[in-house]
XYZ file of N, CA and C in Angstrom:
465
model
N 6.130 -3.186 -20.348
C 4.858 -2.175 -20.397
C 3.752 -3.006 -19.414
N 3.042 -2.161 -18.648
C 2.141 -2.510 -17.718
C 0.780 -2.167 -18.451
N -0.194 -2.935 -18.258
C -1.458 -2.557 -18.685
C -2.150 -2.023 -17.483
N -3.548 -1.591 -17.324
C -4.289 -1.307 -16.320
C -4.038 -2.448 -15.472
N -4.818 -3.609 -15.907
C -4.974 -4.597 -14.824
C -3.494 -5.069 -14.107
N -2.397 -4.841 -14.462
C -1.312 -5.152 -13.941
C -0.766 -4.190 -12.959
N -1.020 -2.755 -13.228
C -0.878 -1.809 -12.339
C -1.748 -2.262 -11.120
N -2.923 -2.508 -11.286
C -3.886 -2.666 -10.269
C -3.215 -3.834 -9.260
N -2.625 -4.910 -10.266
C -2.118 -6.428 -9.356
C -1.023 -5.876 -8.587
N -0.162 -4.914 -8.864
C 0.811 -4.155 -8.166
C 0.062 -3.829 -6.785
N -0.834 -2.832 -7.093
C -1.445 -2.130 -6.073
C -2.244 -3.322 -4.929
N -2.796 -4.203 -5.635
C -3.159 -5.498 -4.645
C -2.047 -6.007 -4.210
N -1.136 -6.203 -4.694
C 0.077 -6.937 -3.923
C 0.636 -6.187 -2.774
N 0.611 -4.730 -2.986
C 1.251 -3.860 -2.189
C 0.370 -4.000 -0.864
N -0.952 -4.063 -1.166
C -1.896 -3.988 0.000
C -1.812 -5.366 0.954
N -1.692 -6.507 0.009
C -1.494 -7.882 0.588
C -0.421 -8.105 1.402
N 0.739 -7.424 1.111
C 1.991 -7.285 1.598
C 1.887 -6.820 3.071
N 1.135 -5.488 3.006
C 0.816 -4.750 3.945
C 0.177 -5.515 5.126
N -1.178 -6.046 4.610
C -1.855 -7.020 5.534
C -1.134 -8.152 6.245
N -0.258 -8.637 5.443
C 0.748 -9.629 6.085
C 1.767 -9.419 6.987
N 2.191 -8.305 6.469
C 3.367 -7.770 7.499
C 2.415 -7.185 8.851
N 1.306 -6.828 8.875
C 0.734 -6.344 10.114
C 0.184 -7.363 11.079
N -0.344 -8.664 10.064
C -1.007 -9.756 10.814
C 0.394 -10.556 11.558
N 1.638 -10.513 10.719
C 2.673 -11.297 11.384
C 3.312 -10.721 12.468
N 3.065 -9.062 12.399
C 3.589 -8.327 13.420
C 2.896 -8.540 15.066
N 1.676 -8.761 14.579
C 0.790 -9.148 15.935
C 0.981 -10.368 16.536
N 1.881 -11.149 15.888
C 2.014 -12.640 16.405
C 3.520 -12.529 17.076
N 4.114 -11.157 16.805
C 5.515 -10.986 17.264
C 5.312 -9.786 18.347
N 4.336 -9.424 18.760
C 4.168 -8.276 20.005
C 3.365 -8.652 21.140
N 3.547 -8.358 22.183
C 2.982 -8.458 23.182
C 2.062 -7.558 23.943
N 2.191 -6.372 23.794
C 1.613 -4.989 24.050
C 0.144 -5.277 23.605
N -0.887 -5.069 24.248
C -2.417 -5.261 23.553
C -2.592 -3.975 22.799
N -2.409 -3.101 23.194
C -2.475 -1.728 22.630
C -2.043 -1.873 21.224
N -0.757 -2.244 21.154
C 0.047 -2.257 19.700
C -0.850 -3.198 18.923
N -1.002 -4.337 19.574
C -1.546 -5.475 18.788
C -3.234 -4.811 18.253
N -3.558 -4.160 18.833
C -4.979 -3.531 18.281
C -4.775 -2.522 17.097
N -3.720 -1.749 17.207
C -3.142 -0.737 16.170
C -2.700 -1.692 14.930
N -2.035 -2.624 15.249
C -1.508 -3.535 13.791
C -2.876 -3.860 13.663
N -3.884 -4.552 13.988
C -4.942 -5.311 13.577
C -6.061 -4.467 12.878
N -5.998 -3.150 13.258
C -6.847 -1.798 12.733
C -5.937 -1.924 11.311
N -4.663 -1.927 11.548
C -3.885 -1.165 9.979
C -4.179 -2.682 9.018
N -4.039 -3.584 9.624
C -4.264 -4.942 8.517
C -5.632 -4.961 7.974
N -6.604 -4.521 8.640
C -7.966 -4.550 8.206
C -7.995 -3.450 7.135
N -7.641 -2.514 7.381
C -7.701 -1.312 6.562
C -7.109 -1.687 4.988
N -5.865 -2.431 5.086
C -5.095 -2.924 4.120
C -5.984 -4.148 3.232
N -6.765 -4.952 4.132
C -7.587 -5.601 3.246
C -8.827 -4.987 2.571
N -9.246 -3.673 3.348
C -10.654 -2.780 2.586
C -9.765 -2.358 1.147
N -8.616 -1.650 1.300
C -7.919 -1.149 -0.027
C -7.699 -2.291 -0.994
N -7.194 -3.317 -0.559
C -7.100 -4.585 -1.464
C -8.349 -4.682 -2.367
N -9.448 -4.988 -1.583
C -10.827 -5.408 -1.929
C -11.115 -4.079 -2.852
N -10.817 -3.045 -2.676
C -11.316 -1.634 -3.598
C -10.470 -2.052 -5.110
N -9.303 -2.216 -4.913
C -8.452 -2.525 -6.162
C -8.827 -3.776 -6.931
N -9.152 -4.841 -6.088
C -9.810 -6.028 -7.000
C -11.004 -5.589 -7.735
N -11.957 -4.918 -7.188
C -13.119 -4.507 -7.900
C -13.023 -3.582 -8.873
N -11.942 -2.573 -8.768
C -11.390 -1.552 -9.923
C -10.762 -2.782 -11.075
N -10.187 -3.503 -10.807
C -9.480 -4.282 -11.778
C -10.424 -5.112 -12.741
N -11.479 -5.488 -11.974
C -12.578 -6.211 -12.755
C -13.459 -5.123 -13.681
N -13.596 -4.260 -13.032
C -14.289 -3.061 -14.080
C -13.591 -2.790 -15.078
N -12.152 -2.661 -14.727
C -11.296 -2.352 -16.061
C -10.995 -3.662 -16.958
N -11.020 -4.654 -16.422
C -11.036 -5.814 -17.519
C -12.285 -5.858 -18.403
N -13.359 -5.160 -17.764
C -14.294 -5.374 -19.012
C -14.526 -4.142 -20.013
N -13.660 -3.090 -19.947
C -13.545 -2.088 -20.843
C -11.994 -1.678 -21.274
N -10.955 -2.627 -20.915
C -9.579 -2.149 -21.339
C -9.368 -2.340 -22.814
N -8.639 -1.526 -23.312
C -8.435 -1.572 -24.827
C -6.940 -1.564 -24.909
N -6.439 -1.746 -26.142
C -4.980 -1.938 -26.305
C -4.582 -0.927 -27.401
N -4.569 0.450 -27.187
C -4.537 1.465 -28.048
C -3.203 2.083 -27.623
N -2.383 2.908 -28.659
C -1.248 3.537 -28.218
C -1.376 4.387 -27.169
N -2.175 5.044 -26.752
C -2.070 5.913 -25.642
C -1.805 4.961 -24.331
N -2.592 3.668 -24.297
C -2.451 2.819 -23.128
C -1.239 2.324 -23.110
N -0.423 1.909 -24.332
C 0.557 1.310 -24.172
C 1.710 2.289 -23.839
N 1.688 3.467 -24.361
C 2.687 4.662 -23.977
C 2.710 4.835 -22.525
N 1.584 4.749 -21.665
C 1.350 5.317 -20.434
C 1.896 4.000 -19.578
N 1.747 2.609 -20.213
C 2.283 1.555 -19.620
C 3.960 1.576 -19.412
N 4.186 2.093 -20.649
C 5.772 2.294 -20.574
C 6.207 3.319 -19.799
N 5.444 4.370 -19.444
C 5.873 5.610 -18.815
C 5.965 4.969 -17.120
N 4.709 4.280 -17.032
C 4.499 3.707 -15.600
C 5.726 2.992 -15.136
N 5.960 1.949 -15.851
C 7.133 0.870 -15.881
C 8.381 1.574 -15.390
N 8.718 2.544 -16.025
C 9.889 3.610 -15.764
C 9.704 4.167 -14.557
N 8.776 4.585 -14.193
C 8.303 5.489 -12.982
C 8.626 4.237 -11.750
N 7.934 3.001 -11.945
C 7.975 2.057 -10.837
C 9.355 1.326 -10.778
N 10.021 1.248 -11.820
C 11.293 0.297 -11.700
C 12.245 0.643 -10.652
N 12.537 1.613 -10.210
C 13.662 2.050 -9.180
C 12.997 2.053 -7.816
N 11.745 1.461 -7.476
C 11.064 1.107 -5.985
C 10.775 -0.199 -6.031
N 11.064 -0.549 -4.756
C 10.663 -1.884 -4.149
C 9.110 -1.857 -3.666
N 8.495 -0.668 -3.300
C 7.305 -0.696 -2.802
C 6.864 -1.733 -1.728
N 7.608 -2.087 -1.204
C 7.209 -2.972 0.352
C 6.640 -4.296 -0.271
N 7.465 -4.657 -1.319
C 7.160 -6.066 -1.971
C 8.066 -7.121 -1.200
N 8.738 -6.763 -0.605
C 9.944 -7.444 0.104
C 9.308 -8.251 1.367
N 9.734 -9.524 1.838
C 9.467 -9.765 3.097
C 10.013 -9.398 4.464
N 9.554 -9.163 5.365
C 10.119 -8.723 6.443
C 10.632 -9.961 7.295
N 11.575 -9.727 7.837
C 12.527 -10.880 8.787
C 12.202 -10.472 10.247
N 10.865 -10.779 10.742
C 10.835 -10.305 12.138
C 11.631 -10.888 13.209
N 12.642 -11.798 12.933
C 13.409 -12.293 13.912
C 14.750 -11.314 13.914
N 14.935 -10.121 13.137
C 15.737 -9.433 13.044
C 15.196 -7.899 13.802
N 14.031 -7.880 13.777
C 13.206 -6.583 14.702
C 13.635 -6.472 15.892
N 14.588 -5.545 16.365
C 14.883 -5.649 17.716
C 14.064 -5.011 18.838
N 12.894 -4.115 18.509
C 12.289 -3.308 19.500
C 10.942 -3.074 18.834
N 10.004 -2.251 19.413
C 8.835 -1.832 19.063
C 9.170 -0.443 18.141
N 10.139 0.307 18.347
C 10.238 1.327 17.448
C 10.748 1.047 16.076
N 11.528 -0.233 15.845
C 11.960 -0.658 14.728
C 10.757 -1.025 13.969
N 9.886 -1.942 14.507
C 8.759 -2.279 14.060
C 7.933 -1.182 13.583
N 7.681 -0.318 14.279
C 6.863 0.909 13.834
C 7.630 1.797 12.696
N 8.953 1.756 12.413
C 9.719 2.518 11.581
C 9.157 1.813 10.252
N 9.343 0.126 10.295
C 9.217 -0.716 9.118
C 7.558 -0.574 8.819
N 6.765 -0.335 9.526
C 5.433 -0.280 9.262
C 5.184 1.174 8.445
N 5.669 2.349 8.680
C 5.664 3.371 8.410
C 6.227 3.590 7.170
N 7.464 2.848 6.780
C 7.923 2.621 5.579
C 7.002 1.821 4.666
N 6.404 0.924 5.049
C 5.311 0.160 3.937
C 4.099 1.322 3.839
N 3.683 2.087 4.712
C 2.747 3.091 4.234
C 3.318 4.012 3.382
N 4.261 4.591 3.580
C 5.093 5.532 2.986
C 5.260 5.104 1.267
N 5.718 3.774 1.137
C 5.592 3.049 -0.194
C 4.564 3.102 -0.894
N 3.502 2.866 0.060
C 2.223 2.683 -0.899
C 1.663 3.824 -1.192
N 1.681 5.025 -0.482
C 1.530 6.363 -0.893
C 2.136 6.816 -2.188
N 3.652 6.374 -2.339
C 4.383 6.844 -3.377
C 3.882 6.182 -4.666
N 3.598 4.946 -4.388
C 3.047 3.961 -5.666
C 1.953 4.757 -6.023
N 0.814 4.850 -5.160
C -0.515 5.508 -5.335
C -0.287 6.923 -6.044
N 0.556 7.887 -5.675
C 0.855 9.109 -6.500
C 1.619 8.743 -7.623
N 2.159 7.748 -8.103
C 2.559 7.648 -9.412
C 1.541 6.995 -10.206
N 0.730 6.275 -9.781
C -0.622 5.679 -10.215
C -1.604 6.947 -10.624
N -1.693 8.107 -9.674
C -2.774 8.765 -10.011
C -2.375 9.439 -11.392
N -1.280 9.915 -11.847
C -1.080 10.075 -13.253
C -1.594 9.473 -14.304
N -1.918 8.103 -13.895
C -2.323 7.198 -15.164
C -3.957 6.816 -14.990
N -4.635 7.444 -14.165
C -5.913 7.471 -14.055
C -6.486 8.446 -14.627
N -7.598 8.221 -15.755
C -8.406 9.443 -16.117
C -9.915 9.561 -15.511
N -10.492 8.445 -14.919
C -11.818 8.517 -14.658
C -11.577 9.085 -13.175
N -12.638 10.350 -13.157
C -12.523 11.271 -11.801
C -13.113 10.499 -10.701
N -13.887 9.570 -10.864
C -14.369 8.834 -9.667
C -13.447 8.030 -8.965
N -12.583 7.270 -9.878
C -11.513 6.360 -9.426
C -10.468 7.129 -9.045
N -9.786 8.179 -9.529
C -9.056 9.129 -8.798
C -9.494 9.490 -7.401
N -10.555 9.915 -7.326
C -11.127 10.117 -6.066
C -10.949 9.449 -4.962
N -11.197 7.975 -5.386
C -10.925 6.853 -4.478
C -9.367 6.720 -4.133
N -8.727 6.756 -5.265
C -7.130 6.388 -5.060
C -6.732 7.465 -4.007
N -6.997 8.829 -4.251
C -6.644 9.900 -3.197
C -7.296 9.507 -1.838
N -8.354 9.119 -1.918
C -8.979 8.847 -0.548
C -8.006 7.764 0.188
N -7.639 6.531 -0.728
C -6.747 5.721 -0.104
C -5.426 6.341 0.538
N -5.007 7.303 -0.252
C -3.659 7.985 0.070
C -4.067 8.594 1.581
N -5.166 9.289 1.381
C -5.320 10.026 2.863
C -5.511 8.960 3.966
N -6.038 7.938 4.008
C -5.852 6.705 4.825
C -4.601 6.304 5.148
N -3.730 6.147 4.016
C -2.322 5.760 4.390
C -1.756 6.639 5.225
N -1.785 7.920 4.915
C -1.087 8.982 5.459
C -1.763 8.919 6.883
N -2.959 8.626 7.383
C -3.588 8.528 8.719
C -2.942 7.531 9.426
N -2.796 6.379 8.845
C -2.015 5.097 9.199
C -0.751 5.660 9.706
N 0.086 6.562 8.983
C 1.542 7.056 9.231
C 1.423 7.797 10.557
N 0.390 8.799 10.569
C 0.275 9.412 11.722
C -0.278 8.913 12.837
N -0.670 7.954 13.079
C -1.035 7.018 14.216
C 0.169 6.224 14.539
N 0.770 5.417 13.562
C 2.104 4.876 13.936
C 3.383 5.889 14.372
N 3.383 7.144 14.006
C 4.215 7.999 14.499
C 3.836 8.551 15.879
N 2.616 8.551 15.922
C 1.890 9.095 17.347
C 2.307 8.153 18.232
N 2.153 6.472 17.932
C 2.852 5.647 18.699
C 4.244 5.694 19.231
N 5.269 5.790 18.025
C 6.569 6.182 18.141
C 6.851 7.006 19.387
N 6.271 8.128 19.156
C 6.363 9.195 20.096
C 5.990 9.159 21.764
N 5.160 8.148 21.620
C 4.377 7.704 23.062
C 5.701 6.850 23.523
N 6.023 6.003 22.841
C 6.979 4.890 23.682
C 8.383 5.594 23.740
N 8.626 6.711 22.913
C 10.089 7.101 23.089
C 10.001 8.344 24.574
N 8.788 8.427 25.106
C 8.739 9.064 26.222
C 8.551 10.452 26.067
């Protein structure tokens, strides 16, 4: 079973892994404009992580252990158990070209969106839900930028 804090720990970890991926990718590419795109995405991941850290602190102040919380935790655990959600390390030595790097980055962003869509159904606070949806929109914008870059390099 997951508590609210554990759900947010997963969200924080996803964002930290995304940031780490982008920062490592920067070190493995030569193209200046690609480095800037990767740096911008890394900074976005930091902002998302920081939001989830603040959210976790607020939840810690008011979390209770009632039956509804326990049931939602079991449901969420079942929902996320079949997904890796970009929690695995990337071996940059096996990435052969920019297109492959961009596909991996897009996969990270898609995993984040999938997790936040699952998370949405467990958020009851309207303001928090709005923030989670805003972060999903930002992740979609990241995908659009990465896909645009893929189209440009393809010719």
